[in-house]
Coordinates of C-alpha atoms and ligand atoms in Angstrom, one line a residue:
X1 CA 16.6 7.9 -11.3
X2 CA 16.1 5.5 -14.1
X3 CA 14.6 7.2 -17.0
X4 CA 13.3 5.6 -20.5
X5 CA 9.8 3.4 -21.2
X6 CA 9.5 2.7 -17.8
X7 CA 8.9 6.3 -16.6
X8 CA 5.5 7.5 -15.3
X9 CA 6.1 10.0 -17.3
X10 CA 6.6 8.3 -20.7
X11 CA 4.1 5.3 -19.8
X12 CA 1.5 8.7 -19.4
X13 CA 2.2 9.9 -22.6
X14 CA 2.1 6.6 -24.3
X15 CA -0.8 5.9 -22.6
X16 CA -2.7 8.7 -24.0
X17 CA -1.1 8.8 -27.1
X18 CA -2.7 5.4 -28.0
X19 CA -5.8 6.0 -26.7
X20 CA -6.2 9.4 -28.8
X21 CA -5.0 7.4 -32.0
X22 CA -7.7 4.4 -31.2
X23 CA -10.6 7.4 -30.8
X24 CA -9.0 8.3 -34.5
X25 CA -8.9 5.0 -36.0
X26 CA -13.0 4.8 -35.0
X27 CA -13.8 8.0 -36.0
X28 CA -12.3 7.3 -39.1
X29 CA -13.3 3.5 -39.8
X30 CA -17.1 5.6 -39.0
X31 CA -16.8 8.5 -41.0
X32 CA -15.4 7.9 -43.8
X33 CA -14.8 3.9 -44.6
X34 CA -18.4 3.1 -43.6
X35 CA -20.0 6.4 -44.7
X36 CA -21.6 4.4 -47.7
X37 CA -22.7 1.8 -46.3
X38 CA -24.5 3.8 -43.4
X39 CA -25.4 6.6 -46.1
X40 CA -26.9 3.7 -48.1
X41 CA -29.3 2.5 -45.0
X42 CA -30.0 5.6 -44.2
X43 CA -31.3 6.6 -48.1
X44 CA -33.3 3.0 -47.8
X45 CA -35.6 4.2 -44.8
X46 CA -36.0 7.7 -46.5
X47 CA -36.9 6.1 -49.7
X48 CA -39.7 4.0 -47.8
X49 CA -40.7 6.8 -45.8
X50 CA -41.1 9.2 -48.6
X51 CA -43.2 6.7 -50.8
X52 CA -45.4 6.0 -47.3
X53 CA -45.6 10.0 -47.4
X54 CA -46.9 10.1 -51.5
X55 CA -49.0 7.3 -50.8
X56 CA -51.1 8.9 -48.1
X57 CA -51.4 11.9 -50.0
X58 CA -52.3 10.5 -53.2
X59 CA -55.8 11.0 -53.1
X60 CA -55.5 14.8 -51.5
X61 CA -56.6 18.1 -53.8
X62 CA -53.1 18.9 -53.5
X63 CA -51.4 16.2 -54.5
X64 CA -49.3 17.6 -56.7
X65 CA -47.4 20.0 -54.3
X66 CA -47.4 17.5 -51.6
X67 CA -45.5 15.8 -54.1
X68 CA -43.0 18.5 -54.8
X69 CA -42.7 19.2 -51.2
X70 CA -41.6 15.4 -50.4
X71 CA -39.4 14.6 -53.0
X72 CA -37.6 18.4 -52.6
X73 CA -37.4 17.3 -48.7
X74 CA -35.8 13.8 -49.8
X75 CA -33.6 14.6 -52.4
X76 CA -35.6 12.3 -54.6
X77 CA -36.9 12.1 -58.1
X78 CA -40.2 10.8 -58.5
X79 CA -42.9 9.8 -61.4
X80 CA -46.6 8.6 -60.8
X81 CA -47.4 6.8 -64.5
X82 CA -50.9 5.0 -65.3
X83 CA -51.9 2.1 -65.8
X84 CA -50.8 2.7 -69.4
X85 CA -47.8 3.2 -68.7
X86 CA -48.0 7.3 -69.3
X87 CA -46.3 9.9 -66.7
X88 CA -48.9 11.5 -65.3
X89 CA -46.5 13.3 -62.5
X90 CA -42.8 13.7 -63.0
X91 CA -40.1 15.3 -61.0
X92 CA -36.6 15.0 -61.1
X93 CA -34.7 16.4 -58.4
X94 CA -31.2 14.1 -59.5
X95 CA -31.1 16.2 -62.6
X96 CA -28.8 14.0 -64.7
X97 CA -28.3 11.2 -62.1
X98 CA -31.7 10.6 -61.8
X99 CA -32.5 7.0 -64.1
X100 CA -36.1 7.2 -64.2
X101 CA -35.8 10.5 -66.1
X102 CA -33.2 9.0 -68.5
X103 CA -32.9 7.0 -71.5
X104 CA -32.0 4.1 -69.4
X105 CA -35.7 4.1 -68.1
X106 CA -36.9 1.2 -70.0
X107 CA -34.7 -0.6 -67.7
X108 CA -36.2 0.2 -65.1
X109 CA -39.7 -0.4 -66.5
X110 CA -38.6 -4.2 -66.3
X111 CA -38.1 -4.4 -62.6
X112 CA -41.6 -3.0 -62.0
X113 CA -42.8 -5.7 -63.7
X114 CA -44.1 -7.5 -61.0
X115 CA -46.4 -4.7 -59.5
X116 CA -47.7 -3.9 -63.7
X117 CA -48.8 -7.3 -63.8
X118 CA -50.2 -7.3 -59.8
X119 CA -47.7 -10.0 -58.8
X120 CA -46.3 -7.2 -55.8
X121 CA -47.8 -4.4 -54.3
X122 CA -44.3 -3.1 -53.6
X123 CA -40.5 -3.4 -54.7
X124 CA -37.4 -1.6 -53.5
X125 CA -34.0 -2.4 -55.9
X126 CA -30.8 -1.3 -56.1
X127 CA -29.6 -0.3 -59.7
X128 CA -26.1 0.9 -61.0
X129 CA -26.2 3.7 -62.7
X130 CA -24.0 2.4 -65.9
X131 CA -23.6 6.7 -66.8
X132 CA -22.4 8.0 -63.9
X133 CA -21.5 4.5 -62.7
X134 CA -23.3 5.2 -59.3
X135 CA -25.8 3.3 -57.1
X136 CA -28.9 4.4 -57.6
X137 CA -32.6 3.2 -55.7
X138 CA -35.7 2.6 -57.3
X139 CA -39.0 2.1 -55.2
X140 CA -42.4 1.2 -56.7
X141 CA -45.7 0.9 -55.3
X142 CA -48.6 0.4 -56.8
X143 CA -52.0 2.6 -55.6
X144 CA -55.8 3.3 -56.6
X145 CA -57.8 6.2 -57.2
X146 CA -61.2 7.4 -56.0
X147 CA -62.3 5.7 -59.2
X148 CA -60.4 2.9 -59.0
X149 CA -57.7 3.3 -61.5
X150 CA -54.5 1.9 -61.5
X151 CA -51.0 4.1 -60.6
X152 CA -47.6 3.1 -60.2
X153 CA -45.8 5.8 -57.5
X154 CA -41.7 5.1 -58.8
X155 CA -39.2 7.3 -56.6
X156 CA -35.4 7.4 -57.6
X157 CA -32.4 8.1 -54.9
X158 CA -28.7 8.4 -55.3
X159 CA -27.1 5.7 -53.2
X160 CA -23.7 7.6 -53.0
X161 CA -22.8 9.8 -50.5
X162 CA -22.3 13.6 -51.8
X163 CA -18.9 13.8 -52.8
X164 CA -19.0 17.4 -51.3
X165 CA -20.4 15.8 -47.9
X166 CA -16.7 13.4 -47.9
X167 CA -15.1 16.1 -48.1
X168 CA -16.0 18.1 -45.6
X169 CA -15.7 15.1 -43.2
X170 CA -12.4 14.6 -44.4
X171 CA -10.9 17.7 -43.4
X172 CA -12.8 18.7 -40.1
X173 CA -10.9 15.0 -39.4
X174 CA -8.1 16.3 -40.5
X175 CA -8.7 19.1 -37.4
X176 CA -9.9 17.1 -34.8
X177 CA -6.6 14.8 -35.4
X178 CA -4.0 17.4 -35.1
X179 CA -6.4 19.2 -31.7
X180 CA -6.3 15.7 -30.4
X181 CA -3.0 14.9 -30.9
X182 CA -1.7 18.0 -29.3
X183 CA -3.9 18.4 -26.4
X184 CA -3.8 14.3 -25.3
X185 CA 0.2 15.4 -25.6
X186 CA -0.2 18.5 -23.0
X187 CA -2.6 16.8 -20.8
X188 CA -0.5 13.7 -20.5
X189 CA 2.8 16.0 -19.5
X190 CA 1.0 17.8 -17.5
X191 CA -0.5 14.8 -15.4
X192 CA 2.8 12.6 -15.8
X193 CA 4.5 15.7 -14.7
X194 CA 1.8 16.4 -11.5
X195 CA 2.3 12.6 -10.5
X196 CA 6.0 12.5 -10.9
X197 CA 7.4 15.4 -9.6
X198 CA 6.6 14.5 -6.0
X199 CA 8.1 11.0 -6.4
X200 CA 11.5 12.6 -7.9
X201 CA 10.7 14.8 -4.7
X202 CA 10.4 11.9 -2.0
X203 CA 13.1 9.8 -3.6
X204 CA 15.8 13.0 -3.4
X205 CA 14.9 13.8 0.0
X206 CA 14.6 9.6 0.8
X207 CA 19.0 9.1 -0.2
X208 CA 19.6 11.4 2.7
X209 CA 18.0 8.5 5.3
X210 CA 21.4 6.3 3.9
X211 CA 23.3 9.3 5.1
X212 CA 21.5 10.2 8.5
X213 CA 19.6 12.9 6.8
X214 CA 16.3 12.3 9.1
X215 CA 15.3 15.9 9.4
X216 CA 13.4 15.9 5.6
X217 CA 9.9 16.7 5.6
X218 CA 8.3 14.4 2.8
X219 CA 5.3 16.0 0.9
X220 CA 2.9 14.0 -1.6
X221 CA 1.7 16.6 -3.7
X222 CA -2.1 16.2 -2.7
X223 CA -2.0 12.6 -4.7
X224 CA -3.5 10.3 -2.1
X225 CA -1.2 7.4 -2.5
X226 CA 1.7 9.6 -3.0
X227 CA 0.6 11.7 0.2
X228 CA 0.3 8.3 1.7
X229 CA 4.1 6.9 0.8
X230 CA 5.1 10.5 2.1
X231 CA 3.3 9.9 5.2
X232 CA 5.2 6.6 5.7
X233 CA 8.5 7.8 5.0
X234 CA 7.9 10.7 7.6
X235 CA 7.0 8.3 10.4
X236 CA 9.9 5.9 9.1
X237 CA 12.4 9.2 9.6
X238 CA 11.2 10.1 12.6
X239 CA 11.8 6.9 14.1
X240 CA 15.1 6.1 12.6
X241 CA 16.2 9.3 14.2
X242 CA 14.5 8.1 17.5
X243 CA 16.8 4.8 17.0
X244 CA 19.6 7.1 15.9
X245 CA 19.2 9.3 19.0
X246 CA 19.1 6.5 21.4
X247 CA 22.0 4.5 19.9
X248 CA 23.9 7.6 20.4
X249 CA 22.9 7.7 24.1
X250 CA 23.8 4.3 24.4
X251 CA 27.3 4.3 23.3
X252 CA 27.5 7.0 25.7
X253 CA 26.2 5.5 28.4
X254 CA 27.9 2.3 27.6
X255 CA 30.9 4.1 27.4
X256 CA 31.1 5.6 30.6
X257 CA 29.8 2.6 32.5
X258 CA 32.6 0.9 30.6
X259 CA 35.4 4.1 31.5
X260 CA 34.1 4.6 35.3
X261 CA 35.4 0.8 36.6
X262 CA 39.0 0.9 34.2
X263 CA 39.7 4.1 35.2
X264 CA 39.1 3.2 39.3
X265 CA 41.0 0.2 38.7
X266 CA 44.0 1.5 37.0
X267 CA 44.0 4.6 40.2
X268 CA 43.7 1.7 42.9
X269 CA 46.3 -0.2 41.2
X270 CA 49.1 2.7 40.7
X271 CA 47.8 3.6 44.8
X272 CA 49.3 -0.3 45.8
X273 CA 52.2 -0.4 43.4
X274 CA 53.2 3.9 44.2
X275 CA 52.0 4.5 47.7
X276 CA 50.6 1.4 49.7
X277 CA 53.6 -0.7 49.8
X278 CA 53.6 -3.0 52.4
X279 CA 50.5 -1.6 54.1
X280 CA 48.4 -4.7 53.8
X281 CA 45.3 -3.5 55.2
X282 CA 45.4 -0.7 53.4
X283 CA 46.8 -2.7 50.2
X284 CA 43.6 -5.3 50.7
X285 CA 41.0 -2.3 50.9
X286 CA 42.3 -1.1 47.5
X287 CA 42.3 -4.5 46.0
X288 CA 38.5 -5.0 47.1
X289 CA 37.6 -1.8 45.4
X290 CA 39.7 -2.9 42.2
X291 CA 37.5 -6.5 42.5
X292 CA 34.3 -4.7 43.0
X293 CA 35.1 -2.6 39.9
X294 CA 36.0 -5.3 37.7
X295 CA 33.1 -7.8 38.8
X296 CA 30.6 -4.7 37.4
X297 CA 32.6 -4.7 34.2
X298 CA 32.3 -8.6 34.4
X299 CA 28.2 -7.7 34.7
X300 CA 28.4 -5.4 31.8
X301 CA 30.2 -7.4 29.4
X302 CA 28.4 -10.4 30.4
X303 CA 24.7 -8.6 30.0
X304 CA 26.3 -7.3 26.4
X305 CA 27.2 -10.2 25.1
X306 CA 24.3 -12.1 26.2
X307 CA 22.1 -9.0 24.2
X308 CA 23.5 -9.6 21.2
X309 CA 23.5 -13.4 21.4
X310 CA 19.9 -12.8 21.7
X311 CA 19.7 -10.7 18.8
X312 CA 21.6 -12.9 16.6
X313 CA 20.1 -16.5 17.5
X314 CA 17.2 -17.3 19.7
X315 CA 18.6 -19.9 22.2
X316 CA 17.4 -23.5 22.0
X317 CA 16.2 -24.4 25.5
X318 CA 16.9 -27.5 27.2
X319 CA 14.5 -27.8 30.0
X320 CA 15.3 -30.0 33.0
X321 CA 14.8 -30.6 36.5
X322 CA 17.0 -28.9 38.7
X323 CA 16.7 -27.7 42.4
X324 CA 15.6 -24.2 43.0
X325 CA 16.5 -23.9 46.1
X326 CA 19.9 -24.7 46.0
X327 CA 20.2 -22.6 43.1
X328 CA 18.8 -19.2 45.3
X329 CA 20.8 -20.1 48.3
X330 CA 24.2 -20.8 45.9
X331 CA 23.6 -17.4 44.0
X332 CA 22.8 -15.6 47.3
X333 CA 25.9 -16.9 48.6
X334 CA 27.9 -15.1 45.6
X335 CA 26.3 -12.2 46.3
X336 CA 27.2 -11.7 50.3
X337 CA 30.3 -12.8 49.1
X338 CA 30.8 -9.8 47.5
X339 CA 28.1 -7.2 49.2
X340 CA 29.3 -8.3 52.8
X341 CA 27.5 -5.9 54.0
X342 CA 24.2 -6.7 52.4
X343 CA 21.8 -8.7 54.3
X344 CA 19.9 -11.1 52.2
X345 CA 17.6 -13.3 53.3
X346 CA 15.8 -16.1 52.3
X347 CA 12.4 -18.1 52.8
X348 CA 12.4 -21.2 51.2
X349 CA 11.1 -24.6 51.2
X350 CA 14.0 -27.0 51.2
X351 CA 15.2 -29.3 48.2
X352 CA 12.3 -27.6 45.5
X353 CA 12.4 -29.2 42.1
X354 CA 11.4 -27.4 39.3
X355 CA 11.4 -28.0 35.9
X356 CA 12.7 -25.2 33.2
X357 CA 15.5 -24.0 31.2
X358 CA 18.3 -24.1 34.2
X359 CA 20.3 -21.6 32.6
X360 CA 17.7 -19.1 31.9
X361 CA 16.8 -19.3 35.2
X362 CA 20.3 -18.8 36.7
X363 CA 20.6 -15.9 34.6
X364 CA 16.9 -14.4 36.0
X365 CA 18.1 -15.0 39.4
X366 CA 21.3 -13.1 39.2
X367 CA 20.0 -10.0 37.5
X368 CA 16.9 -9.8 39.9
X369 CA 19.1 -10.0 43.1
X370 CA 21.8 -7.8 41.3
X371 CA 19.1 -5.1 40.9
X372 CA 17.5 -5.9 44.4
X373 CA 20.6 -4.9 45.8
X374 CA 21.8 -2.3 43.5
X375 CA 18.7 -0.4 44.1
X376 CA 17.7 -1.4 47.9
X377 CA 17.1 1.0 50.5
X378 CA 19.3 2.3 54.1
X379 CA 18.9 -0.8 55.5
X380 CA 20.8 -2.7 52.9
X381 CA 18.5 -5.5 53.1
X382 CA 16.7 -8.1 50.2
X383 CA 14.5 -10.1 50.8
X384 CA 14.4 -13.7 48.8
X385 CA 10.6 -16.0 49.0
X386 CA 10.1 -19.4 47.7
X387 CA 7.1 -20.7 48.1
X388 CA 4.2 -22.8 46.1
X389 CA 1.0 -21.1 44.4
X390 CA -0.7 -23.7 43.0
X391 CA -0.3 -27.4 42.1
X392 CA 1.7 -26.2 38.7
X393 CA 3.9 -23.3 40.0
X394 CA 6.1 -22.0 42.8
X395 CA 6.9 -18.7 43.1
X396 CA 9.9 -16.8 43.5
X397 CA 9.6 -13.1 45.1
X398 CA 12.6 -10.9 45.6
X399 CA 11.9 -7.5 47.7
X400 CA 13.6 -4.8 48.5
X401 CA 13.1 -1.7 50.2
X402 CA 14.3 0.9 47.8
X403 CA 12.6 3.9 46.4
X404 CA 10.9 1.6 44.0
X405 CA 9.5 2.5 40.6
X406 CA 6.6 5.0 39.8
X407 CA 3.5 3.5 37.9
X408 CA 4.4 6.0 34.3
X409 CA 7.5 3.9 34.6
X410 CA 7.0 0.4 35.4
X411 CA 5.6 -0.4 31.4
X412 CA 9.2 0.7 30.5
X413 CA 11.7 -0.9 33.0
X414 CA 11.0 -4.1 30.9
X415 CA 12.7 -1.7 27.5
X416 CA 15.9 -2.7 26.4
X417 CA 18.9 -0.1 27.6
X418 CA 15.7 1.7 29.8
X419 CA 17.4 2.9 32.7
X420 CA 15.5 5.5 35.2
X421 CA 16.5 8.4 35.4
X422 CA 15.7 9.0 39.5
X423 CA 18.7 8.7 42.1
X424 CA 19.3 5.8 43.9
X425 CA 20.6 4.8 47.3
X426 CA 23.6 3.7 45.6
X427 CA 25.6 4.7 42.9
X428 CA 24.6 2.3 40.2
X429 CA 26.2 1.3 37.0
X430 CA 23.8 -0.3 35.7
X431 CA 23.2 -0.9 31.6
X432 CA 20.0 -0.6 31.5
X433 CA 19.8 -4.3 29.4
X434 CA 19.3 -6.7 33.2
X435 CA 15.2 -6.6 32.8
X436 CA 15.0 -6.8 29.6
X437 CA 17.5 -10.2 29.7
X438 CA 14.8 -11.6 32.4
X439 CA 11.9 -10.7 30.3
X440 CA 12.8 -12.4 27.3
X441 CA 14.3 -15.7 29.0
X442 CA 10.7 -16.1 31.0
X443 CA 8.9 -14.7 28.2
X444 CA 10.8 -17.8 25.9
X445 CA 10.1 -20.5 28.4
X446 CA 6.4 -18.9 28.8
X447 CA 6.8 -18.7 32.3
X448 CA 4.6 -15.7 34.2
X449 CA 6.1 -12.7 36.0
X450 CA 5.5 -9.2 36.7
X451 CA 6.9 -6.5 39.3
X452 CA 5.0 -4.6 42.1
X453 CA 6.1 -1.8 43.6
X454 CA 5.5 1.3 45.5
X455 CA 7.1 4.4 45.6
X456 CA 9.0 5.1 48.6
X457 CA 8.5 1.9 50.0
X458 CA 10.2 -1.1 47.6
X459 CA 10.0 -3.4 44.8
X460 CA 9.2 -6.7 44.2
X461 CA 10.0 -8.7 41.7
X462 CA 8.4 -12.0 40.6
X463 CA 8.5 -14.9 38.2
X464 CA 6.9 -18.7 38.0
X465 CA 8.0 -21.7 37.4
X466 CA 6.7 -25.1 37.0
X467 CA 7.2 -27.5 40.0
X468 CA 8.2 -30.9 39.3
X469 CA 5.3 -33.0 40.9
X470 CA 3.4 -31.4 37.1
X471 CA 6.1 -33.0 35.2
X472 CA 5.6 -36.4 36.2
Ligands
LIG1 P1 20.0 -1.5 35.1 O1 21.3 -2.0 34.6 O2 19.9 0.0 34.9 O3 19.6 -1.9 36.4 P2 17.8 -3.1 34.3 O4 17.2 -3.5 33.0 O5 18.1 -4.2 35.2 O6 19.0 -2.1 34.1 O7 16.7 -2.2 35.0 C1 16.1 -1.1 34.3 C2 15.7 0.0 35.2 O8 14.6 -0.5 36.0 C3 16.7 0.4 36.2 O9 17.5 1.4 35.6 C4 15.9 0.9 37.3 O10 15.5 2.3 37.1 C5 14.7 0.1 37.3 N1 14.8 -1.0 38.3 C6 15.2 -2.3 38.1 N2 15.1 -3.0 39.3 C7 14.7 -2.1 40.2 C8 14.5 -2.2 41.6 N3 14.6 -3.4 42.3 N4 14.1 -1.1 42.3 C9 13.9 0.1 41.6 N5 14.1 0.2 40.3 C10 14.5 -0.8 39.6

């Protein structure tokens, strides 16, 4: 198996890896880099709220520990001064931070300028702290009492973040970095490890097919796509050993079909040359068996080679028009040449022209009589029609009256190497490959045919072509 950046297992860990590191980065970028800034908006809206706070309260008996209360709650200092410009409430919660309790507060009398002499009712500023050399926030407002004198309400907040506060953040960070790193580690070995165990699986078991080994049973490790390419490969096994099985019963078959005919010609022949002599009927009977037996290896070969010229190239036809007729009656002729005691017979119109592939149909011909008389019944008798169906096709029906072909079985005579496996009259050495030549020569041509049959009583076979008077 190839290993390195490309495995499921390494892309999973990388995967993960980086996305754990990216939920880092943010966490980081938010926590600590913009930890100011947000602290800083944050300390704005309290700074607002807490003056909104003072302001409603102003006028309340308890003013003063309303006051307390709020800026203890905000974290703020705080001074309410007249219209004189004298404190008349002060609390400092920034103890030394806090600028409107220090020396530095005359600068900060400047910037409520504008609400002293009525320009604004309110101002919020940012101030450095030059001391601690910290941002500090100053909010004025100006407010009336019951008699109508003049206050300024002044809060003071720290701007900075509590260096304790950073801290912290920093090293529960710290934690969540090394947790996260470790457990997106073990979670991504784990899952690479769940998804690609099953694949090393099927691809171990999958080098036996290049070896025959279709017996393996493929499992997908309850990953749906993976159950599914294990699914596939089962049915793929299974029918590579179905081909597997029937090629083997081919080459059997093949071979004995191909042994049966040598080894009667070889005993026939050593019978004329050992014992016969000059006998000559006795020498002619022999020779007819050793013809017989080599015209069925003549079929055999021929039906072979024709198989696997199909396979390899797909014929070009070369329709023409030909006589039919002649064709049956020349064909039948071969065949009481060498079944003379076959009857055939034939009903045909005289002279019929056609028009199709003449060598297709020469070849149709020949394998549906062959198989007529191979497979006839006791009377040795086939029976040969030709005879017009419509104004575009004739018909061409050859019978016989053999033990014909049960209805489970007629889909399959059509199968390549399908031979049945019920007796017939005669001995046939057949290859099983005759119907399935006729089927794909029609089939190319797109000419019609079909068999009917009944058990016990005969077949017959059928095919169309077109007649000549269409061609015109
Ligand atoms: P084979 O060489 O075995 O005859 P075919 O492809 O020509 O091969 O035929 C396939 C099978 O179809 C035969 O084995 C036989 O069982 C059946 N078959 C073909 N023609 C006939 C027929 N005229 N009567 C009964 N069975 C037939």
């Amino acid at each position: 198996m190839l290993k390195g950046n490309r495995s499921i297992e390494r892309r999973i860990v990388n995967s993960l890896l980086g996305y754990t590191l990216f939920i880092i980065a943010l966490l980081w970028m938010f926590q600590i880099i913009l930890l100011k800034s947000y602290y800083q908006i944050m300390q704005k809206a309290s700074i607002m709220q807490a003056g909104n706070q003072i302001l409603n309260s102003f006028t309340d008996s308890d003013f003063e520990t309303q006051l307390e209360h709020i800026c203890f709650s905000h974290g703020m200092s705080c001074v309410v001064v007249d219209s004189k410009g004298e404190d008349c409430y002060s609390i400092d919660m920034l103890g030394r931070g806090s600028l409107i309790h220090s020396p530095a507060k005359a600068t900060v009398g400047k910037m409520i300028e504008p609400i002293v002499n009525g320009d604004k009712e309110e101002i919020v500023v940012q101030v450095k702290n030059k001391r601690f050399r910290n941002d500090e926030l100053i909010y004025a407002h100006s407010i009336s009492d019951i008699n109508g004198d003049k206050f300024i309400v002044i809060l003071n907040a720290s701007l900075d973040p509590v260096e304790s506060t950073t801290g912290i953040l920093k090293s529960q960070l710290r934690i969540i970095v090394a947790l996260l790193i470790v457990v997106a580690y073990i979670m991504s070995k784990f899952v690479a490890k769940r998804l690609s165990q099953p694949i090393k699986n099927i691809t171990q078991k999958a080098k036996g097919l290049a070896t025959g080994e279709y017996t393996a049973d493929y499992e997908g490790g309850g990953v749906t796509e993976i159950d599914e390419l294990a699914q596939a490969l089962n049915f793929s096994a299974e029918g590579l050993s179905k081909v597997e099985d029937l090629r083997r019963e081919i080459v059997a078959n093949i071979s004995h079909d191909l042994k049966t005919p040598l080894t009667m010609i070889k005993a026939y022949a050593e019978m004329i040359r050992d014992l016969t002599g000059d006998n000559k009927k006795n020498r002619d009977l022999q020779l007819d068996v050793i013809i017989t037996e080599a015209d069925r290896l003549t079929g055999l070969v021929t039906d072979l080679i024709q198989i696997s010229r199909d396979e390899n190239e797909t014929r070009r036809l070369s329709p023409e028009v030909f006589n039919l007729s002649k064709m049956i009656s020349d064909i039948t002729i071969r065949f009481e040449q060498t079944n003379p005691d076959y009857t055939i017979e034939i009903c045909a119109e005289p002279d019929k022209l056609v028009f199709a592939d003449k060598e297709s149909i020469g070849q149709v011909l020949y394998n549906l009589i062959s198989n007529a008389i191979n497979y006839t019944g006791v009377d040795k008798t086939v029976k040969i029609a030709l005879k017009e169906v419509s104004q575009k096709w004739v018909r061409v029906e050859i019978k016989d009256s053999g033990l014909g072909i049960s209805k489970e079985e007629l889909p399959l005579i059509w199968e390549r190497y399908y031979r049945s496996r019920n007796t017939h009259q005669r001995a046939v050495a057949g290859s099983g490959l005759g119907l399935s030549i006729v089927k794909k020569a029609l089939s190319q041509q797109n000419l019609p045919f079909g068999v009917k049959s009944e058990v016990q009583k005969g077949s017959c076979f059928w095919f169309e072509v077109t007649t000549m008077d269409q061609k015109q």
